[in-house]
Short mmCIF file of C-alpha atoms in Angstrom, two decimals:
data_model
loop_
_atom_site.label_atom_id
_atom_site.label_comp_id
_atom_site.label_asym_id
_atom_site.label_seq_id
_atom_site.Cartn_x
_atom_site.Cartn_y
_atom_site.Cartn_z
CA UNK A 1 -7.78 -3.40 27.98
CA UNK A 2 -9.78 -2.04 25.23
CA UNK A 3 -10.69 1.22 23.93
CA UNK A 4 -14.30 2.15 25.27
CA UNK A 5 -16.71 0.31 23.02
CA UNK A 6 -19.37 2.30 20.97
CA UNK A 7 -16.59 5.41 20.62
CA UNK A 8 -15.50 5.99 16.94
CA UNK A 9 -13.23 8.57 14.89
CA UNK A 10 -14.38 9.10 11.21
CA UNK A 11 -11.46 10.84 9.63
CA UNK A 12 -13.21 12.86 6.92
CA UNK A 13 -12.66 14.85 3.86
CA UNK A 14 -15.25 17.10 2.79
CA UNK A 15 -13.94 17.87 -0.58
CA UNK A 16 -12.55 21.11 -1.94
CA UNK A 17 -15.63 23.12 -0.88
CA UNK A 18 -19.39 22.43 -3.18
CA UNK A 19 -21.63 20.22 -0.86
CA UNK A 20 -21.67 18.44 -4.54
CA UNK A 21 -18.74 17.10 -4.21
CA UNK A 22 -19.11 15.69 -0.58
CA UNK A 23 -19.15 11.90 -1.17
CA UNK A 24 -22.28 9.96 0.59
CA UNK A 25 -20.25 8.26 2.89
CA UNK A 26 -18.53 11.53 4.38
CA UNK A 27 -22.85 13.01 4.48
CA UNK A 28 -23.25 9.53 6.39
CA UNK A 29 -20.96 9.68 9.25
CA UNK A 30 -20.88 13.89 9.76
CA UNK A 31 -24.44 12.20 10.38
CA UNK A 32 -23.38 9.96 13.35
CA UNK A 33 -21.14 11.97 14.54
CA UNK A 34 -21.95 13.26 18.15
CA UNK A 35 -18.64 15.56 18.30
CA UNK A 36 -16.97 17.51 15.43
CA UNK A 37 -13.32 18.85 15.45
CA UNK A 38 -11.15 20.82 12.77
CA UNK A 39 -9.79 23.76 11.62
CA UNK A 40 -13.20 26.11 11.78
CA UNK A 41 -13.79 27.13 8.13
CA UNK A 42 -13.45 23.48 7.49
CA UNK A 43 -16.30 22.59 10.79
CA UNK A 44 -18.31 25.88 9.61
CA UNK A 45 -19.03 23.46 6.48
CA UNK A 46 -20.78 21.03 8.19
CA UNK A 47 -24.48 22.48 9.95
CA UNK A 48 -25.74 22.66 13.30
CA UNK A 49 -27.61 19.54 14.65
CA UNK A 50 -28.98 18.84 17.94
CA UNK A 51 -27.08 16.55 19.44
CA UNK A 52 -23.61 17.39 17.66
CA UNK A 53 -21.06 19.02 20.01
CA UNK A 54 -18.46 20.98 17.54
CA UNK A 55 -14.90 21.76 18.54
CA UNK A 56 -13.53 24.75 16.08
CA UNK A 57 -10.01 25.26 16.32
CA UNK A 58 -7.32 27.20 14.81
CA UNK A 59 -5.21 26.82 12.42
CA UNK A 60 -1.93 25.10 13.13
CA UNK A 61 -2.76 22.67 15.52
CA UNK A 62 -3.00 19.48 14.34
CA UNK A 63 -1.35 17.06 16.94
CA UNK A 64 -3.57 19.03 19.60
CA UNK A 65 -6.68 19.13 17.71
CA UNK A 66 -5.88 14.84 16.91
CA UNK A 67 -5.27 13.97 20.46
CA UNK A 68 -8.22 15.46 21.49
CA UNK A 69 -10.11 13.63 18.69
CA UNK A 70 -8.24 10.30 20.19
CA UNK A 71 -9.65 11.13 23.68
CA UNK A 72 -12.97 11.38 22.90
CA UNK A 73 -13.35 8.51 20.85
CA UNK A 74 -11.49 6.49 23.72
CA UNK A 75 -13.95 7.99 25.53
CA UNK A 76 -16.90 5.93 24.02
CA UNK A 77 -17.51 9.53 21.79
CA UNK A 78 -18.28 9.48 18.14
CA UNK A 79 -15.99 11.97 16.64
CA UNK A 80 -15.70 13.59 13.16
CA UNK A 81 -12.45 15.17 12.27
CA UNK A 82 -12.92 17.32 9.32
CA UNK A 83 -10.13 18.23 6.54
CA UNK A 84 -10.97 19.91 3.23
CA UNK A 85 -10.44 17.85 0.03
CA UNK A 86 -9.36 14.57 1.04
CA UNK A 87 -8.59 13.93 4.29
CA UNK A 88 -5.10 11.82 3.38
CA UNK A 89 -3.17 14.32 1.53
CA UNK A 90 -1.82 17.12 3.74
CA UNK A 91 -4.79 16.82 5.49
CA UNK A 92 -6.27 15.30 9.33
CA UNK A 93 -5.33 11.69 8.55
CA UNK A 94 -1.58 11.92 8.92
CA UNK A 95 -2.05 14.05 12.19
CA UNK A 96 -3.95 11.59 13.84
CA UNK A 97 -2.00 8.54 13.31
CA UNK A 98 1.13 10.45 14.31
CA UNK A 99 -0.54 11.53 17.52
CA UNK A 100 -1.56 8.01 17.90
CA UNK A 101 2.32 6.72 17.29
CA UNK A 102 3.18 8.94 20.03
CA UNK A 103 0.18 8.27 22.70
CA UNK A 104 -1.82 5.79 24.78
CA UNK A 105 -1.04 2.37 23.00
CA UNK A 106 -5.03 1.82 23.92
CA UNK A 107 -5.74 4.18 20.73
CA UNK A 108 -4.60 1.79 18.60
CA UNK A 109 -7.44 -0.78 19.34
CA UNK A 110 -10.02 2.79 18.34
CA UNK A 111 -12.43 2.17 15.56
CA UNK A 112 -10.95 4.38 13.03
CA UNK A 113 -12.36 4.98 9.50
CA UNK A 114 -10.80 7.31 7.17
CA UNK A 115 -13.19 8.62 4.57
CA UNK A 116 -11.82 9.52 1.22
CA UNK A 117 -12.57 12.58 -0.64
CA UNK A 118 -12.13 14.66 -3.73
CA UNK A 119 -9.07 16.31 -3.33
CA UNK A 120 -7.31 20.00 -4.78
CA UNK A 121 -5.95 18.62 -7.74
CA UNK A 122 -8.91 16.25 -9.16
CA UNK A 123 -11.46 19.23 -9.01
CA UNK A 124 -8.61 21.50 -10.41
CA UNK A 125 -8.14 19.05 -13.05
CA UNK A 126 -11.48 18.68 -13.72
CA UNK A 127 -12.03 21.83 -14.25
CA UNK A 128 -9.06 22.46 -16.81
CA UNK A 129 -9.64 19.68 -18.62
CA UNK A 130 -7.75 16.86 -18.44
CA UNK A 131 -4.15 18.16 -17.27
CA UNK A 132 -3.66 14.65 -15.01
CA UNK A 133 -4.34 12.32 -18.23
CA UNK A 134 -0.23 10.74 -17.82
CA UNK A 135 1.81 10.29 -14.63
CA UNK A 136 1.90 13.55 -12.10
CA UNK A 137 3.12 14.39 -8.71
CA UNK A 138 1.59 16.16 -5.70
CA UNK A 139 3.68 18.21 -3.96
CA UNK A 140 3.05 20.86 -0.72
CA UNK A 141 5.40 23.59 -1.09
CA UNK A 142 5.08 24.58 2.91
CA UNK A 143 8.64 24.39 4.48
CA UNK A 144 7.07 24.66 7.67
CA UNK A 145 7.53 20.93 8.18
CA UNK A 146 9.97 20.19 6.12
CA UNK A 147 13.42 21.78 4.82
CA UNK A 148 13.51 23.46 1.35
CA UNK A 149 16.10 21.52 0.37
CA UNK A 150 13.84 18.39 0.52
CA UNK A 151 11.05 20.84 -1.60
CA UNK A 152 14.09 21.73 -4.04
CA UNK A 153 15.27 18.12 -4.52
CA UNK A 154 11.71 17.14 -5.13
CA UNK A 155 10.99 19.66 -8.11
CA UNK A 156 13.88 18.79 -9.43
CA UNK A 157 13.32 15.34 -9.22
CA UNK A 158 9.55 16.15 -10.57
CA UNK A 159 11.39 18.05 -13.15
CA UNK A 160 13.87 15.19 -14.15
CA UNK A 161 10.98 12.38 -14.33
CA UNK A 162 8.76 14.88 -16.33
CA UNK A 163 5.50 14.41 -14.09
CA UNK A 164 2.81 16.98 -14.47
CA UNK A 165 3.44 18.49 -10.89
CA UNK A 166 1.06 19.88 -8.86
CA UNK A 167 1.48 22.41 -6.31
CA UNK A 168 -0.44 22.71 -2.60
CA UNK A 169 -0.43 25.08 0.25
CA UNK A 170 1.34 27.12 -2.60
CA UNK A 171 2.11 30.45 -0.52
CA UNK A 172 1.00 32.08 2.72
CA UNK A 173 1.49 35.55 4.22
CA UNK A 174 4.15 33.86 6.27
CA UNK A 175 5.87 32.51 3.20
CA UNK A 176 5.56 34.52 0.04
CA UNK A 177 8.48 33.41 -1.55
CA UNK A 178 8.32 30.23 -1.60
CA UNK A 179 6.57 29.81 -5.24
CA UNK A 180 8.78 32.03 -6.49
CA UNK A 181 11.81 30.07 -5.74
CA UNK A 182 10.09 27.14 -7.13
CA UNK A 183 8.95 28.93 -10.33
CA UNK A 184 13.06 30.01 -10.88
CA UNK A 185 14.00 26.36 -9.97
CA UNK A 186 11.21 24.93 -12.78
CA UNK A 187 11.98 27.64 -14.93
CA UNK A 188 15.93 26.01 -15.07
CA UNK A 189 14.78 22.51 -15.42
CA UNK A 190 11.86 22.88 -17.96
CA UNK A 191 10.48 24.60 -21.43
CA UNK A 192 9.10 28.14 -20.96
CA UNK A 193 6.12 27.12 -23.09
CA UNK A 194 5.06 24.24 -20.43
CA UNK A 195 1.21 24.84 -20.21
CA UNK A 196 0.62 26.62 -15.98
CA UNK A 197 -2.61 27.09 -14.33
CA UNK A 198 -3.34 29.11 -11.21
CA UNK A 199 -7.20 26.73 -10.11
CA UNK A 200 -7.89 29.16 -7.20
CA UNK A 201 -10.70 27.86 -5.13
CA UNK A 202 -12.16 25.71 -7.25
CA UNK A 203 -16.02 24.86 -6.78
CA UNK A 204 -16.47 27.69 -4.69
CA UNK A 205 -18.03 31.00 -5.48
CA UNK A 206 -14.60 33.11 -5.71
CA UNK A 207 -13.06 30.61 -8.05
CA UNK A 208 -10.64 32.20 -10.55
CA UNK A 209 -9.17 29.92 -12.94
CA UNK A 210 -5.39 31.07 -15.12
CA UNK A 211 -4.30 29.16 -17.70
CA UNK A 212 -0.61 30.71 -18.80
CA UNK A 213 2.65 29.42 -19.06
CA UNK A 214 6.14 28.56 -17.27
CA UNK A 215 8.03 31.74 -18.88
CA UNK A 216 4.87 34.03 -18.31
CA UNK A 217 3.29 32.89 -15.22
CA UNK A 218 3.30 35.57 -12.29
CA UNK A 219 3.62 33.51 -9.06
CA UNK A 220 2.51 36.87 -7.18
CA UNK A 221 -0.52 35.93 -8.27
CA UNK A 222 -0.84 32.18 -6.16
CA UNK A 223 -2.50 32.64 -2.80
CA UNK A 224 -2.74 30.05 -0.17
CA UNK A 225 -6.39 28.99 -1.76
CA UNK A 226 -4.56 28.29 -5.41
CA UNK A 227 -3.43 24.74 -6.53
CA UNK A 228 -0.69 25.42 -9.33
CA UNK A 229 -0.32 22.52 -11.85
CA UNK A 230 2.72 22.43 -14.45
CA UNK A 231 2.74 20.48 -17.35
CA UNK A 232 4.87 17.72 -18.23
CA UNK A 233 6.92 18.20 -21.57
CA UNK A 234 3.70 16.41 -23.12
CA UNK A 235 0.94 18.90 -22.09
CA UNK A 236 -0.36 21.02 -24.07
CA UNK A 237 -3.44 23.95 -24.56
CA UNK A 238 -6.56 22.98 -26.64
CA UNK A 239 -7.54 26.51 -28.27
CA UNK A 240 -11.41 27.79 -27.77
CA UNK A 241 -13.02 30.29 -29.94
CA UNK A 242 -14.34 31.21 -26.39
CA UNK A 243 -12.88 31.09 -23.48
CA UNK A 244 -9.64 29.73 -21.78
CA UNK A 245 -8.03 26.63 -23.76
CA UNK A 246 -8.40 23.21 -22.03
CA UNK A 247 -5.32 21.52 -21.02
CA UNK A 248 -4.41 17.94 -22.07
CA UNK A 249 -1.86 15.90 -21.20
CA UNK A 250 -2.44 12.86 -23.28
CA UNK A 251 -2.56 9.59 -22.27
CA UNK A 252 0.64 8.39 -24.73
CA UNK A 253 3.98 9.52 -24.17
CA UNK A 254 6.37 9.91 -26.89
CA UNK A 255 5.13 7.43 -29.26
CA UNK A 256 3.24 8.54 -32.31
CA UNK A 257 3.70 12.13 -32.50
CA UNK B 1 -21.43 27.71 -36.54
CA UNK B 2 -21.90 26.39 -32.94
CA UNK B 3 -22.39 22.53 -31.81
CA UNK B 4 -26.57 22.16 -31.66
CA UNK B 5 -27.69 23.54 -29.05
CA UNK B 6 -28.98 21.42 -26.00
CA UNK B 7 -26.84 18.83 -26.17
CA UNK B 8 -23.59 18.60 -23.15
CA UNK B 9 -20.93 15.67 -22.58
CA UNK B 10 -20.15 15.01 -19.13
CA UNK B 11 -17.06 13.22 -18.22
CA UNK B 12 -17.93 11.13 -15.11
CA UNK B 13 -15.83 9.54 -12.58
CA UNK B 14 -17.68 6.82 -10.93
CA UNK B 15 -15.14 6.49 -8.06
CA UNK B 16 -13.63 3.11 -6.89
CA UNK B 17 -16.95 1.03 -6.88
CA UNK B 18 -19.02 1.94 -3.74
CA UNK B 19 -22.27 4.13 -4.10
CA UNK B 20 -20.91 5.66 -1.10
CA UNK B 21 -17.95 7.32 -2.96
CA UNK B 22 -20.09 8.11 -5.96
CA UNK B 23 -20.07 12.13 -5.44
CA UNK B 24 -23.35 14.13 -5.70
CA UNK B 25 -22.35 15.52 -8.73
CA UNK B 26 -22.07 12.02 -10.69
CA UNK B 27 -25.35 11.07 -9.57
CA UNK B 28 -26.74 14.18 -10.81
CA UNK B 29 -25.71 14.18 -14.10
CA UNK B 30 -26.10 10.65 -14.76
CA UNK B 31 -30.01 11.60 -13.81
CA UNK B 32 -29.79 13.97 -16.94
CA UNK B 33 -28.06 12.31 -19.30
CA UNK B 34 -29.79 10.71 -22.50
CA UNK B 35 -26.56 8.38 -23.09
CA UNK B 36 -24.39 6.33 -21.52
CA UNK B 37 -20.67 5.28 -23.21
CA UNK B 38 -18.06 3.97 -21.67
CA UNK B 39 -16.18 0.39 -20.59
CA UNK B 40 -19.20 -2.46 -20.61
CA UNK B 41 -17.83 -2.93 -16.70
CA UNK B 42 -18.56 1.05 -15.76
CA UNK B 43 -21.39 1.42 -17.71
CA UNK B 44 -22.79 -1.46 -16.29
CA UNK B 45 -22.64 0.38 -12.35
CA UNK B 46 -25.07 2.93 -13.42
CA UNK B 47 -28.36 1.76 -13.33
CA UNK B 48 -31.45 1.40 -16.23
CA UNK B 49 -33.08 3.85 -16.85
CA UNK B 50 -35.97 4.73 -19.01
CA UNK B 51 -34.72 7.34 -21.64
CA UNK B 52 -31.14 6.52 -21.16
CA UNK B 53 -29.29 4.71 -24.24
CA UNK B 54 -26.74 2.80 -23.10
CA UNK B 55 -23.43 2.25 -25.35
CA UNK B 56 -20.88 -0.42 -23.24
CA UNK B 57 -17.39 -0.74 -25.57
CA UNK B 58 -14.86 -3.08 -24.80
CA UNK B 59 -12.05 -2.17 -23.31
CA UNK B 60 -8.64 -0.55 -25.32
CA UNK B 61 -11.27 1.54 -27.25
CA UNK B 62 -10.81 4.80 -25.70
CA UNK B 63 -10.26 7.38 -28.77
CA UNK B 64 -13.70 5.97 -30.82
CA UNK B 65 -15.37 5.89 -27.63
CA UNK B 66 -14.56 9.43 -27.34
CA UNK B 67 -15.24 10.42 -30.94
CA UNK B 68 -18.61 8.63 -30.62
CA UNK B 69 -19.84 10.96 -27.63
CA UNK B 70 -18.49 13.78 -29.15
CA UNK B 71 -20.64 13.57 -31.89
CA UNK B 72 -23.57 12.82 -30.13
CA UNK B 73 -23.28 15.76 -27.79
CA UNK B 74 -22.89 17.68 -30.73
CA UNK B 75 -26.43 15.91 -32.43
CA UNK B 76 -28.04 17.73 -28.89
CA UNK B 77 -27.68 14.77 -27.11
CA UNK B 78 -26.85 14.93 -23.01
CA UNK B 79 -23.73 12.52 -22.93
CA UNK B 80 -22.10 10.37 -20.05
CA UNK B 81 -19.00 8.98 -20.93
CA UNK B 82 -18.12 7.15 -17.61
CA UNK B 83 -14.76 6.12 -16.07
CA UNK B 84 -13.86 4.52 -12.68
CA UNK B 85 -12.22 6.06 -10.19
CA UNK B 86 -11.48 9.61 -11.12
CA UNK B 87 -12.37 10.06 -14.99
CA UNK B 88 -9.21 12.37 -15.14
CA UNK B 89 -6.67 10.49 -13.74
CA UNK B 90 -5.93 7.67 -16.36
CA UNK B 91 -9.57 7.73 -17.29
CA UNK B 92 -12.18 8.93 -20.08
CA UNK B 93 -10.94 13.03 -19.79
CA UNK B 94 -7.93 12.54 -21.57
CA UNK B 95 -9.42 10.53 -24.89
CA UNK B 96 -12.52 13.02 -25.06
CA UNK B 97 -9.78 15.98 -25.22
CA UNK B 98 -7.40 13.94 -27.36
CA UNK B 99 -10.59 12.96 -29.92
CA UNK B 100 -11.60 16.35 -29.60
CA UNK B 101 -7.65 17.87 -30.69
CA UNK B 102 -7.56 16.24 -33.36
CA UNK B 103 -11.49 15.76 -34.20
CA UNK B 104 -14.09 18.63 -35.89
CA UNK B 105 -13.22 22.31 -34.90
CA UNK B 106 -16.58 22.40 -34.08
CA UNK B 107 -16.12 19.81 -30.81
CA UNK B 108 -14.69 22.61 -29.37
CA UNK B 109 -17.75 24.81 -28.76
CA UNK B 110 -19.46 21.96 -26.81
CA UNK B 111 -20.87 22.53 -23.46
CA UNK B 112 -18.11 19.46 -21.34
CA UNK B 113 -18.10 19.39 -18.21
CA UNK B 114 -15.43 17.29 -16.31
CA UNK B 115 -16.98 15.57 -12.74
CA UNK B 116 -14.11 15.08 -10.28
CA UNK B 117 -14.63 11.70 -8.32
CA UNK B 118 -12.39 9.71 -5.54
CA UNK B 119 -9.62 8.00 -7.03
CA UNK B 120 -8.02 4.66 -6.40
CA UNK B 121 -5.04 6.36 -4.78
CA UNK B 122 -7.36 8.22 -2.26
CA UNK B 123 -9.42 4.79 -1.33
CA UNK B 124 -6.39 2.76 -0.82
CA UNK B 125 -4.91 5.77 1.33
CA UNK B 126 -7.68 5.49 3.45
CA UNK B 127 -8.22 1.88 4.10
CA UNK B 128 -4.50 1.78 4.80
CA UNK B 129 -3.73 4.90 7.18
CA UNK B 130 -2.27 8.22 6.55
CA UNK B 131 0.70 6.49 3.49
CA UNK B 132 -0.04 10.28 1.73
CA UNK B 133 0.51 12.29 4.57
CA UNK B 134 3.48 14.06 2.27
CA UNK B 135 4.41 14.09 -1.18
CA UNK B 136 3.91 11.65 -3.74
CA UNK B 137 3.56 10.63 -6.98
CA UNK B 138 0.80 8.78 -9.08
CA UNK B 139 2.38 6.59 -12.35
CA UNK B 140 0.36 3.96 -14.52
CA UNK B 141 2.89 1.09 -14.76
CA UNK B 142 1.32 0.44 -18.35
CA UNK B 143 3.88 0.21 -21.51
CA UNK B 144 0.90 0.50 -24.00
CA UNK B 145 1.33 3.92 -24.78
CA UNK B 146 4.73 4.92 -23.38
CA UNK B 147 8.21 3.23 -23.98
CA UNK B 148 9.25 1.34 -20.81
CA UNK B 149 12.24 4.09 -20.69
CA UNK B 150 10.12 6.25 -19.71
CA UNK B 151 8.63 4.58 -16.87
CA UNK B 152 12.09 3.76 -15.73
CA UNK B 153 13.75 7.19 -15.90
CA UNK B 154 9.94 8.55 -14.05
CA UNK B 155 10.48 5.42 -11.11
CA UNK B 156 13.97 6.34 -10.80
CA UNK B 157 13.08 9.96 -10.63
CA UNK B 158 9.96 9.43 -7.90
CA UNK B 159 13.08 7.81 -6.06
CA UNK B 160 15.67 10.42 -6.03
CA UNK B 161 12.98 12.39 -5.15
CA UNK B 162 11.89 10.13 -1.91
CA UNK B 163 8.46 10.48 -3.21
CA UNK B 164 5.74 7.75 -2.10
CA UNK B 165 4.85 6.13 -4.95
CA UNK B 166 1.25 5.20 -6.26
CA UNK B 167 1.14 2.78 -8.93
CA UNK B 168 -1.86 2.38 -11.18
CA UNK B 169 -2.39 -0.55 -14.17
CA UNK B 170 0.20 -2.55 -12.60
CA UNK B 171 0.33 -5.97 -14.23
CA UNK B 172 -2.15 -7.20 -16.71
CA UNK B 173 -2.28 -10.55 -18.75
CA UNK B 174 -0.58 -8.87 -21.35
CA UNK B 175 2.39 -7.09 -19.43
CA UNK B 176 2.65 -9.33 -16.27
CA UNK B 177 6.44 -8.24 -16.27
CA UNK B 178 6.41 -4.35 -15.60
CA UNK B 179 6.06 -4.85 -11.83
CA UNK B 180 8.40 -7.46 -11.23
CA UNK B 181 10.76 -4.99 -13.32
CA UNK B 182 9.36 -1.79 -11.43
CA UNK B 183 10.15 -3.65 -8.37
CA UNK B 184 13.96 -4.43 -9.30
CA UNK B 185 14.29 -0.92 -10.05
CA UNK B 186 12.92 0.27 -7.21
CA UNK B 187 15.06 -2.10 -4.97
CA UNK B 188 18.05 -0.81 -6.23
CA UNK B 189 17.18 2.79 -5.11
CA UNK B 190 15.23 2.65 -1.94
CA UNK B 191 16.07 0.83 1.50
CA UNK B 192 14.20 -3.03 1.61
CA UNK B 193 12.11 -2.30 4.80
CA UNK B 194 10.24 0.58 2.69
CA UNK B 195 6.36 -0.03 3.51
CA UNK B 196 4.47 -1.55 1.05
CA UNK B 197 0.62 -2.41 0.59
CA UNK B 198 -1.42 -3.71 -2.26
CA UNK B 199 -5.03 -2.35 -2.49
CA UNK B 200 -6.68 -4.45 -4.66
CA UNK B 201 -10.68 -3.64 -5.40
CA UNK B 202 -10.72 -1.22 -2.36
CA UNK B 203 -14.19 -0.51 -1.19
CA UNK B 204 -15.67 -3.44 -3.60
CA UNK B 205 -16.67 -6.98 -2.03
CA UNK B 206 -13.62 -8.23 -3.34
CA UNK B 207 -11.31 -6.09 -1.51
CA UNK B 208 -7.72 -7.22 -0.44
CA UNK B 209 -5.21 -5.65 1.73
CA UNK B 210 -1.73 -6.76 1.77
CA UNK B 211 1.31 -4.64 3.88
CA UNK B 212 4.74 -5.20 3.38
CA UNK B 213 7.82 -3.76 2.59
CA UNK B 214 9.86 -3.43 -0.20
CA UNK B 215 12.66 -6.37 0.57
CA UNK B 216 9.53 -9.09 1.07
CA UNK B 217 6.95 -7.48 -1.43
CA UNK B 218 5.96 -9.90 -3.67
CA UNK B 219 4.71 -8.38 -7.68
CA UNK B 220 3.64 -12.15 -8.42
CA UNK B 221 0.57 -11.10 -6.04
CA UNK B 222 -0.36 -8.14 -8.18
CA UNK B 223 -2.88 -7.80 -10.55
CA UNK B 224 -5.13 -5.02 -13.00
CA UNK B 225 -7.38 -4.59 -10.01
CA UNK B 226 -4.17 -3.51 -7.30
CA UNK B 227 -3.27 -0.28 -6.43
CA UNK B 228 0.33 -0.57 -5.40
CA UNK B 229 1.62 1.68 -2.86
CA UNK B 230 5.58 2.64 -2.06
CA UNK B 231 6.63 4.60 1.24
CA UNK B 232 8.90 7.07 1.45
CA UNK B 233 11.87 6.70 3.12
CA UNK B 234 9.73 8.51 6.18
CA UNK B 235 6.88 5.68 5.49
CA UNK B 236 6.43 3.69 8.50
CA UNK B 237 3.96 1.24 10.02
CA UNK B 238 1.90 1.43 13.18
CA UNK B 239 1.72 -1.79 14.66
CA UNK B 240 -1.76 -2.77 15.98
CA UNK B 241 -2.76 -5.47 18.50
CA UNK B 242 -5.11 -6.79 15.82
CA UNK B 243 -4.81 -6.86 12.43
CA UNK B 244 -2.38 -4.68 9.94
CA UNK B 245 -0.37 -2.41 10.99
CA UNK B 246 -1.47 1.59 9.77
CA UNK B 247 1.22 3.09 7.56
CA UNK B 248 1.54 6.72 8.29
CA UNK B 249 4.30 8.87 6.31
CA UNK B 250 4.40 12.19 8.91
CA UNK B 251 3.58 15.58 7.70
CA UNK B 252 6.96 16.55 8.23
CA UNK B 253 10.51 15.27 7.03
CA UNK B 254 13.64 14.86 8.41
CA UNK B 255 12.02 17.38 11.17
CA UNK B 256 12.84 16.95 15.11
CA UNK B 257 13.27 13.34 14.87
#
C-alpha cells in the first residue's frame, strides 16, 4: 500500500528573513502548496492565497507540528513546512524524518522534497565579510535537547581543531547562561584578541551587527535572534576609515605569513 | 581621497548550479553589474548580456582575480566577481578581502557588498534527508594552502567532538590521496557503520548520490565535484521501500533513547 498519490511535503527554508534571499525554488512550491505549517512568525512570512489552508503553531512543537505535516500529505494534501534559514540545520527537516522513523511505515513511500536555503551563518558571514573563508563549525548552544556536556566537549573540540565556530539559538529567556558558560569555556581554550561578532537579525530591519573580541565581548548582549561567530587563530579585522572592520579569515593556514 | 564614486563590487554566490537556488539577490545584482570576473566555469552560468564585460580566469587565480575587480570597482565600475555555491564559504569573499589587506588603502572605502547563496553542504543535506539536523562541521580537504597537519589535527578534532562532518575539495587530480588519508583517519576514531553519502554535482544534470557508511565507504569514488558527508555517531539511515535510505541525525543527543 502506497501513500495517497498527488499528496506532497516540501520541506522549506525561507532564509534568514529578506524575501531576497528566498531561493526560486522555495517561491515555487510555497506556490503549490495547498496547506502551510510552522512555527507562526516563520508561516506569517509567507502571504495569504486563496486556496492555501495555513496551520500556525507554537513554538516547541516540532514532532507534533511534523506528524501532522505527514498526515496530510498521506492524505493526498500538498503541504509546506516552513523553517527560517535553511530548513536542514536546526530547522523542520530533522523533525520530520524523526517523526517519520517513529510512525506509519506508509510515510516513507511520501513524496518528500527538502528545499535548501540560506542559512544564519552565510548571511551573517556575508555581511561581515568573509569570516567563513577556512574550515568552521556550526554549533546550537540549546541544551534543551541535548546535555551541556556534549555542548562543552564540542567547543572544546571546536577550540582544539581551531574552526571558526559559529554559534545558533545562542540564548533564550529560559536559558541566559548558556553563552556565558561558553564564552568562559572559549575564553580558556583561545587568544583574547580572536576577532567576535554579535550578526543579530541579519537582513531584517532590526539588524544590529558587533564586531569585538573574545576578551571584550559582552555575551549579555546575544539574544535568541543573534548568530555569534568566533574566529579561528587565523582571523583577523580589516580596519575602515568608516565603519566596523571586515573580518577575514583567509583562505591559507599557516603557510606564508 | 575616496574610491570614484559609482562604482560597487559585489561578491556573488551562484549557489550549487540550479537557477532555482540562484537567490533573488544574485540575480539582481548580476542585472546591474558592468563586469563579470570570476572562474571561466561560473562566469560562464550567468548569461550575455549587452553592457556586461565578461572576464573568465582559469582556475588557482584567486588573489589577481581579486586585485583585478578591485581596481575596477574603484575605476567606477559595478563589479561581479562570481563564485559557486556560497561565495563565502571557500569561495571569491575571502581573496577580495585578502587582495584588499594587503592591496591600496584606498580598496577599503569601496562600496562591497557580500551576496549570501546556498551552499554545497545545504544541497547535499537536502537531497539526502535531515544528515544536519545537529552540529557539524564544514572542512576543505585541500593541502594547497594549509599543511596536511592541520587538516589532521581539525579531522581528529571534528571527531572528538562527534561532529558530522562536511567535506569540501575532496580529491582532485593533483591530491587524489587526501581522502583516502582523511578516511584512515577518520576510521580510526569513529565506529565503521557511521553513515556516509557522496553528493556529487547536487542539483546539476550530473548529479550522483551514493550512501554508505564509514567501514564500506569507498574515497576511490570521490572526486572535485563530491561533497562528502560523515554522520555523527547519532547519524542514522531511514530505510525506504524504494530507493536510498534518508539519513537523519536527531535534534537531540544522547536524549531519551
Amino acid at each position: 500500500m502506497n501513500a495517497k498519490s498527488g499528496g506532497a511535503l516540501f520541506i522549506v527554508g525561507l532564509g534568514p528573513g529578506p524575501e531576497r534571499w528566498l531561493v526560486p525554488e522555495a517561491s515555487d512550491v510555497l506556490a503549490q502548496a495547498d496547506a502551510l505549517i510552522g512555527y507562526k512568525p516563520y508561516t506569517d512570512r509567507v502571504p495569504e492565497r486563496a486556496g492555501l489552508e495555513r496551520f500556525p503553531t507554537d513554538n516547541r512543537v516540532e514532532i507534533s507540528r511534523a506528524i501532522h505535516a505527514l498526515e496530510l500529505a498521506q492524505a493526498g494534501r500538498k503541504v509546506a513546512v516552513v523553517s527560517g534559514g535553511d530548513a536542514g540545520v536546526f530547522g523542520m527537516a530533522a523533525a520530520v524524518f524523526e517523526a517519520m522513523e517513529s510512525g506509519d511505515p506508509i510515510w516513507r513511500t511520501l513524496d518528500i522534497r527538502v528545499i535548501p536555503g540560506v542559512s544564519a551563518v552565510m548571511a551573517a558571514a556575508a555581511r561581515l565579510g568573509a569570516p567563513l573563508g577556512h574550515d568552521f563549525c556550526v554549533l546550537s548552544l540549546s541544551d534543551n535537547l541535548k546535555p551541556w556536556e556534549v555542548i562543552a566537549r564540542r567547543l572544546r573540540a571546536a577550540a582544539e581543531g581551531d574552526f571558526v565556530i559559529a554559534l545558533y539559538n545562542p540564548a533564550s529567556k529560559a536559558r541566559p547562561r548558556q553563552i556565558f558558560d561558553a564564552f568562559d569555556l572559549l575564553r580558556e581554550h583561545k587568544d583574547g584578541a580572536t576577532p567576535v561578532a554579535f550578526a543579530r537579525a541579519v537582513g531584517r530591519p532590526d539588524q544590529r551587527l558587533l564586531v569585538t573580541d573574545l576578551a571584550k565581548a559582552d555575551p549579555g548582549l546575544v539574544d535568541m535572534a543573534t548568530l555569534v561567530l568566533i574566529g579561528s587563530s587565523e582571523t583577523r579585522f580589516i580596519a575602515r576609515p568608516e565603519g566596523d572592520p571586515w573580518l577575514l579569515t583567509p583562505r591559507s593556514y599557516g603557510v606564508g605569513r
